CSV table of C-alpha atoms and ligand atoms in Angstrom, one decimal:
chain,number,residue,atom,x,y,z
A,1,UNK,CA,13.0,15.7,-24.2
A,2,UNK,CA,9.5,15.6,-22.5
A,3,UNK,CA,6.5,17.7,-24.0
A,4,UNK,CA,3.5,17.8,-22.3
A,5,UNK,CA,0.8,19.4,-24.5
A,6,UNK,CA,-2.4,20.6,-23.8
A,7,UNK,CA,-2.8,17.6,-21.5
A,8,UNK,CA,-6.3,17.3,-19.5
A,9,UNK,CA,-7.4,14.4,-17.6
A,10,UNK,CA,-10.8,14.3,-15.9
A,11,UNK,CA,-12.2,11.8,-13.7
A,12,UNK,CA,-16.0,12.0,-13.6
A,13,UNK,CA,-17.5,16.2,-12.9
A,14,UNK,CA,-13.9,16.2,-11.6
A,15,UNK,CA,-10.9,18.2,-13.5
A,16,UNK,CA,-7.9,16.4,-12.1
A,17,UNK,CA,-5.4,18.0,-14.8
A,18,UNK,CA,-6.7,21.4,-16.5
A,19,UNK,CA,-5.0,21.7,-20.4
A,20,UNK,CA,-1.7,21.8,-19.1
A,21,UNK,CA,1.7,22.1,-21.4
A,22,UNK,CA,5.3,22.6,-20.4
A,23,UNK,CA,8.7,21.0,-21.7
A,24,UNK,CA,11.3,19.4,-19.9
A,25,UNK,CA,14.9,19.7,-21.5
A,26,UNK,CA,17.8,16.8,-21.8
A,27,UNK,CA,19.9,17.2,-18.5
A,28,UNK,CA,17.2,19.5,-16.5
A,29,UNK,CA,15.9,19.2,-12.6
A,30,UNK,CA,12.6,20.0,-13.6
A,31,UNK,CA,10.5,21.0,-9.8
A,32,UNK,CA,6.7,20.6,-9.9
A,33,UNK,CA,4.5,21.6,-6.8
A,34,UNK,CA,1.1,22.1,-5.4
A,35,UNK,CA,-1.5,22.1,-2.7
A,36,UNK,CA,-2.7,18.9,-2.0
A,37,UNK,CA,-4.9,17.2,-4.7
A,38,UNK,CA,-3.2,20.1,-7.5
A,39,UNK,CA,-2.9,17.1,-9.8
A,40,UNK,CA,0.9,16.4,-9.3
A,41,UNK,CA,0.6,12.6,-9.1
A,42,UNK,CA,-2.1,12.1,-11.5
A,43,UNK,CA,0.0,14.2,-14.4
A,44,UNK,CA,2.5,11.1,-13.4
A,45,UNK,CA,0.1,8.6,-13.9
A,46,UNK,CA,-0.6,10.0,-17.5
A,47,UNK,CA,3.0,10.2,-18.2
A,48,UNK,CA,3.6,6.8,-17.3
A,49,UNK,CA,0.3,5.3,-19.4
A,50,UNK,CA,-1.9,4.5,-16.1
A,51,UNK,CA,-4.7,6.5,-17.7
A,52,UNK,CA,-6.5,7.7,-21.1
A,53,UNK,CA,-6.4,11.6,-21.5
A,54,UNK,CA,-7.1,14.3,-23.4
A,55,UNK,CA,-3.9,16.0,-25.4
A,56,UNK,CA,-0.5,14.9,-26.1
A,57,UNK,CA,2.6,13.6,-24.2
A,58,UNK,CA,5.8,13.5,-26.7
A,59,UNK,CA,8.9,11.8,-25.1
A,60,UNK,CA,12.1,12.1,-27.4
A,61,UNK,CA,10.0,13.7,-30.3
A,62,UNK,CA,7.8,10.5,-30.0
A,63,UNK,CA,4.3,10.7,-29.3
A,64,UNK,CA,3.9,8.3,-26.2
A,65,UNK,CA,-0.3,8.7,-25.8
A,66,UNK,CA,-1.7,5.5,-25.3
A,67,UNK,CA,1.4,3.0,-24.9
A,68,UNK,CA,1.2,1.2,-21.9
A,69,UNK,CA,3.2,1.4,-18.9
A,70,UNK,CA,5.9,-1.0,-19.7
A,71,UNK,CA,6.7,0.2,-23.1
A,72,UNK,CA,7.0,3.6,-21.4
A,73,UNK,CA,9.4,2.4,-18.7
A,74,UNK,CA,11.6,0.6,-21.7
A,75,UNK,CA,11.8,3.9,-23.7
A,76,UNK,CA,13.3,5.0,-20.7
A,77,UNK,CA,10.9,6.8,-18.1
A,78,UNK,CA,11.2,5.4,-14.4
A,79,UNK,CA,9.2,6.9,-11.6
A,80,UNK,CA,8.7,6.5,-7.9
A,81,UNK,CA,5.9,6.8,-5.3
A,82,UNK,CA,5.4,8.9,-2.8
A,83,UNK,CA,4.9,5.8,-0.3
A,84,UNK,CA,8.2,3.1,-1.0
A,85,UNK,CA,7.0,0.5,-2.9
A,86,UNK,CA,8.8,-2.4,-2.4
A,87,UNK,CA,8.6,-6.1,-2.5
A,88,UNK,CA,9.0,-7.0,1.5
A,89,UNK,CA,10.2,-10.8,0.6
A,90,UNK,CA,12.9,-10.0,-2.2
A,91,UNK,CA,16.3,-8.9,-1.0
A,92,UNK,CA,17.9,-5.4,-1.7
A,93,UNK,CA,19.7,-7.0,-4.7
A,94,UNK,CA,17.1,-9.0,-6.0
A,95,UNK,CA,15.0,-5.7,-6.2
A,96,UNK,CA,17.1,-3.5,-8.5
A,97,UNK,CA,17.7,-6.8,-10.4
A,98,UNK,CA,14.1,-7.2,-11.1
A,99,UNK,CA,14.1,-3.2,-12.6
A,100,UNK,CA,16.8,-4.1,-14.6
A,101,UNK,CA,15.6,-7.4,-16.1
A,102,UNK,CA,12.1,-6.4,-16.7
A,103,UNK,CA,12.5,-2.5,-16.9
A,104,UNK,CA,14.9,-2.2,-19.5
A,105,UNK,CA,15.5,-3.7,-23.1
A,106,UNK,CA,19.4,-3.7,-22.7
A,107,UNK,CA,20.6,-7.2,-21.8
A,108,UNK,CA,20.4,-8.2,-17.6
A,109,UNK,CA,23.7,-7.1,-16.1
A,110,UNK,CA,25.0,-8.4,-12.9
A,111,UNK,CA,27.6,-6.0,-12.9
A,112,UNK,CA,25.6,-2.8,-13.5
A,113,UNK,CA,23.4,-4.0,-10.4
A,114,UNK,CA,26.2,-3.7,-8.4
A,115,UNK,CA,27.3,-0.6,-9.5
A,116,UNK,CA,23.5,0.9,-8.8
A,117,UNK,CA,23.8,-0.6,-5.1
A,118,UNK,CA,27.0,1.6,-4.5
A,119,UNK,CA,25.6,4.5,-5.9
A,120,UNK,CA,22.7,4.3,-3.3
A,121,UNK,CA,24.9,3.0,-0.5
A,122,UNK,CA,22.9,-0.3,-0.1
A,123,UNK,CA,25.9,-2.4,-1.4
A,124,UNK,CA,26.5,-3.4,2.4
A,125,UNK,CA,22.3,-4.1,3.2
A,126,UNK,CA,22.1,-6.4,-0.7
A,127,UNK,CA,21.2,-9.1,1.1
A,128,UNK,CA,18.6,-8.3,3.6
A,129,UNK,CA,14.9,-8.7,2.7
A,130,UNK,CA,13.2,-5.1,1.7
A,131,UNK,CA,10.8,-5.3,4.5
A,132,UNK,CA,13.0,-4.7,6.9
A,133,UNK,CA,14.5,-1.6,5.9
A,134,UNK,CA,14.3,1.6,7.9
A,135,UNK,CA,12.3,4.5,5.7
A,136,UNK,CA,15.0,6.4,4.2
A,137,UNK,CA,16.9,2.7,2.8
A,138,UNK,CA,13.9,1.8,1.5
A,139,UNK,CA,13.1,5.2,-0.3
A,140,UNK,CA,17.0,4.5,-1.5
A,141,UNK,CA,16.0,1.3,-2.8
A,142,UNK,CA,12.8,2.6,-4.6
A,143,UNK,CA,15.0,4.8,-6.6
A,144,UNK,CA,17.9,2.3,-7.4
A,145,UNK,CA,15.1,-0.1,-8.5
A,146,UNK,CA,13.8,2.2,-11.0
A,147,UNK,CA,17.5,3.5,-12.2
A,148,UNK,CA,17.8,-0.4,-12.2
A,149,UNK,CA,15.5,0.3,-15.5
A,150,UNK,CA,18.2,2.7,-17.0
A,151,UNK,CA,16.1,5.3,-17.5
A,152,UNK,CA,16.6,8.5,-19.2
A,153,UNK,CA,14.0,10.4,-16.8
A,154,UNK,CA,13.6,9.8,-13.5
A,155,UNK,CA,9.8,11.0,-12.1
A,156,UNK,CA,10.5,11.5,-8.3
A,157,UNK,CA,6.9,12.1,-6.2
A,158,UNK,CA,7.4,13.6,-3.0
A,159,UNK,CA,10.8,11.9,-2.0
A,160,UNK,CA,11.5,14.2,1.0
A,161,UNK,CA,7.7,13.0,2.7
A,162,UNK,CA,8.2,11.5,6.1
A,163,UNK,CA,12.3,12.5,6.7
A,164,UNK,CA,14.1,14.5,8.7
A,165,UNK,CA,16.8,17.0,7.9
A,166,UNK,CA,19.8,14.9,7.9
A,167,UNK,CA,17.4,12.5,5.4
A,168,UNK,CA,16.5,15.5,3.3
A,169,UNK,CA,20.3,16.8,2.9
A,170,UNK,CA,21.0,12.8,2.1
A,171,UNK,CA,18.3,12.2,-0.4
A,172,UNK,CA,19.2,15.5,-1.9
A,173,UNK,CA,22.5,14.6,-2.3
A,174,UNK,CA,21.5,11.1,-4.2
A,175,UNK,CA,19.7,12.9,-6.6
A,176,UNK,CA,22.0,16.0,-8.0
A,177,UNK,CA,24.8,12.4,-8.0
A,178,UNK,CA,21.7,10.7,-10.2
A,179,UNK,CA,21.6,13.6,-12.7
A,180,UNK,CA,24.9,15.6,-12.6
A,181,UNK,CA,26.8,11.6,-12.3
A,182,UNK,CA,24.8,9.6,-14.4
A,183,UNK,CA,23.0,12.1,-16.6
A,184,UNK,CA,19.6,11.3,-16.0
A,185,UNK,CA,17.0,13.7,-16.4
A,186,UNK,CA,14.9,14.7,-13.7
A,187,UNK,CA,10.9,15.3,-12.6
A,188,UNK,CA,10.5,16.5,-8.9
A,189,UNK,CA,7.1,16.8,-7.4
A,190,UNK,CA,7.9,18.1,-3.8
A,191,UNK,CA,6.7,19.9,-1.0
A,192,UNK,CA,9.3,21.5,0.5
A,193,UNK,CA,10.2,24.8,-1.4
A,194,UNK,CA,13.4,25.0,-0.3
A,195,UNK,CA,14.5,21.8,-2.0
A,196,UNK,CA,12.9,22.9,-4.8
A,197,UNK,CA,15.1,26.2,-5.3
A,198,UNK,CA,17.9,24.1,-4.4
A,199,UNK,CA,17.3,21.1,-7.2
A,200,UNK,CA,15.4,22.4,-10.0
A,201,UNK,CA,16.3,24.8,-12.5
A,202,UNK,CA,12.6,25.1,-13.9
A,203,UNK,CA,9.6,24.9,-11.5
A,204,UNK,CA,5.7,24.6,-12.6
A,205,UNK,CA,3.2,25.4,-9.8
A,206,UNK,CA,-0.1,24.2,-10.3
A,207,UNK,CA,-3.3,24.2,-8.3
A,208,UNK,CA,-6.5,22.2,-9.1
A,209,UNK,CA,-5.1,20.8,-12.1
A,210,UNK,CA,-4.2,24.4,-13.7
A,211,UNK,CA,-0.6,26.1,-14.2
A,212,UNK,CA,-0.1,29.1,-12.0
A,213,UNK,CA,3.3,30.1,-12.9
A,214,UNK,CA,6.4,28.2,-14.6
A,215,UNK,CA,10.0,29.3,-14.7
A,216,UNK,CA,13.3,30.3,-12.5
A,217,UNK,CA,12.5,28.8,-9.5
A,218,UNK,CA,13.4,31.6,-7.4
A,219,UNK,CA,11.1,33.7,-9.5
A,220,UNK,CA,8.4,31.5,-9.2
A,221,UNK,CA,8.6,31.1,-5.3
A,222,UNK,CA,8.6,34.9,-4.9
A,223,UNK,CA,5.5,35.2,-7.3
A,224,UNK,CA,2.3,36.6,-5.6
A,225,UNK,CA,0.0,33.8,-6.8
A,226,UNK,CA,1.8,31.2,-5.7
A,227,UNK,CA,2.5,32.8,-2.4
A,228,UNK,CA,-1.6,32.6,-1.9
A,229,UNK,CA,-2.6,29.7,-3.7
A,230,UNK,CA,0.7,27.6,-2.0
A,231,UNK,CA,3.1,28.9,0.2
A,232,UNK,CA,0.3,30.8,2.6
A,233,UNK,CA,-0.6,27.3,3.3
A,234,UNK,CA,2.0,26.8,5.7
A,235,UNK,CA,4.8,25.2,3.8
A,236,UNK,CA,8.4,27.0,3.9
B,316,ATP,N1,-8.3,7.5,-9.8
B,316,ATP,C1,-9.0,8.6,-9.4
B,316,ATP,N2,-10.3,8.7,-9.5
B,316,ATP,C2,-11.0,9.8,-9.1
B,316,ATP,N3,-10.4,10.9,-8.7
B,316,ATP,C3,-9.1,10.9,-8.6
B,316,ATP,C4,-8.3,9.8,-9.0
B,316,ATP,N4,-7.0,10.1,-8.8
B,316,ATP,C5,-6.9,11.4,-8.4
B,316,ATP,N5,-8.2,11.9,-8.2
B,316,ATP,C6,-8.5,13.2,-7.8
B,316,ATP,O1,-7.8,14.1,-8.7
B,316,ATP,C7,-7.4,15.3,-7.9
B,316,ATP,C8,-5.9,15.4,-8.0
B,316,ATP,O2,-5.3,14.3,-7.3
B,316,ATP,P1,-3.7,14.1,-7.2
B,316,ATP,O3,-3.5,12.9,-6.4
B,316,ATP,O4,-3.2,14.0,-8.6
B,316,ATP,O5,-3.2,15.4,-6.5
B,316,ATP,P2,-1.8,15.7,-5.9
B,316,ATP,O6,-1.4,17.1,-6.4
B,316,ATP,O7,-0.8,14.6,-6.3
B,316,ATP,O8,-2.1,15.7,-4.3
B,316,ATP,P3,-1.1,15.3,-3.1
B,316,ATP,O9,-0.1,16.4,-2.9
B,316,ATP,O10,-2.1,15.3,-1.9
B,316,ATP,O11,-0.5,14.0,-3.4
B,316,ATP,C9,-7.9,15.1,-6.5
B,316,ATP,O12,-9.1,15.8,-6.3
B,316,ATP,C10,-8.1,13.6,-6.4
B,316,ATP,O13,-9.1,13.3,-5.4
């Protein structure tokens, strides 16, 4: 569905992504981790057109180097940030509404809105204004705004960041509903291995910008290079 090839991004001296290629199949949790500044976020940025690189990015059998970020949200990749981005003025409803309206080339509808808000369990909190949601809501929100864009990927960077373990177990439950319930493909970048193993059926570890090991994630985790380059840096 997704085929990153030979993909190498530099910024300056710097190597921020390293020739890197993997595929992501129709229907997959797909983990991706690191140690900080590995070049998670910035392969995301190249996926979603932020920035010119070197290689080739095929969505769907389509080359997609080059297009700018709103055609690529329309063909159907949404993403999310690690910090919640949200509109603090607009209301919970108006939010998702936006990602639907401008996100997607299907017609606005009202109806499929709603049904977004009551898969995130924000059907009750539609009306209050986005900046004052507690973390976890508005992390809810930032993913019901971009599966307000019907996406057929759905990039997720770092969504545990900042929660606790009843958050964790909750966010976690949102997304295996997201792709077992609505189909959607998934991208994980995350920290925490144990979600990871949990989630993904495929996991890519990378460090400065270069693959170290891709595959069952349970293989992976137990792999002696990523146990140096990442999990002997004091991440369970
Ligand atoms: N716009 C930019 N200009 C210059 N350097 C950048 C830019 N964006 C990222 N970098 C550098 O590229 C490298 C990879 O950064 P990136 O944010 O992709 O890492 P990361 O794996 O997402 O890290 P973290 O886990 O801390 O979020 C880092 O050295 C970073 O400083």
């Amino acid at each position: 569905m997704l085929e990153i090839k030979n993909v190498t991004k530099k910024f300056g001296e710097l190597t921020a992504v390293n020739n890197l290629s993997f595929t992501v199949e129709k229907g997959q949790v797909f983990g991706i981790a690191g140690p900080n500044g590995a070049g998670k976020s910035t392969l995301y940025n190249l996926i979603t057109g932020l920035y010119p690189f070197e290689g080739s990015i095929k969505f769907e059998g389509k080359e997609i180097r080059g297009f700018p970020s709103h055609k690529i949200a329309k063909l159907g990749i949404a993403r999310t940030f690690q910090i919640p981005q949200t509109f603090p003025s607009l209301t919970v409803k108006k939010s998702i509404a936006i990602g639907n309206y401008f996100g997607s080339d299907a017609e606005f509808d009202p109806a499929y809105v709603d049904e977004i808000l009551k898969f995130v369990n924000l059907y009750d909190k539609q009306d209050e204004k986005t900046g004052q949601l507690k973390l976890l809501d508005k992390k809810m929100l930032m993913i019901a705004a971009a599966l307000g864009t019907r996406p057929k990927i759905l990039m997720l960077d770092e969504p545990m960041a900042g929660s606790n373990s009843k958050e964790i177990l909750s966010l976690m439950e949102l997304i295996k509903r997201i792709n077992q319930d609505m189909g959607i493909t998934i991208i994980i970048i995350e920290h925490f291995m144990k979600v990871l193993t949990e989630l993904t059926s495929k996991l890519l570890i990378i460090e400065t910008g270069t693959e170290i090991c891709c595959g069952d994630p349970n293989d992976v985790t137990s792999d002696s290079r990523v146990i140096e380059c990442y999990l002997g840096d004091g991440h369970d």
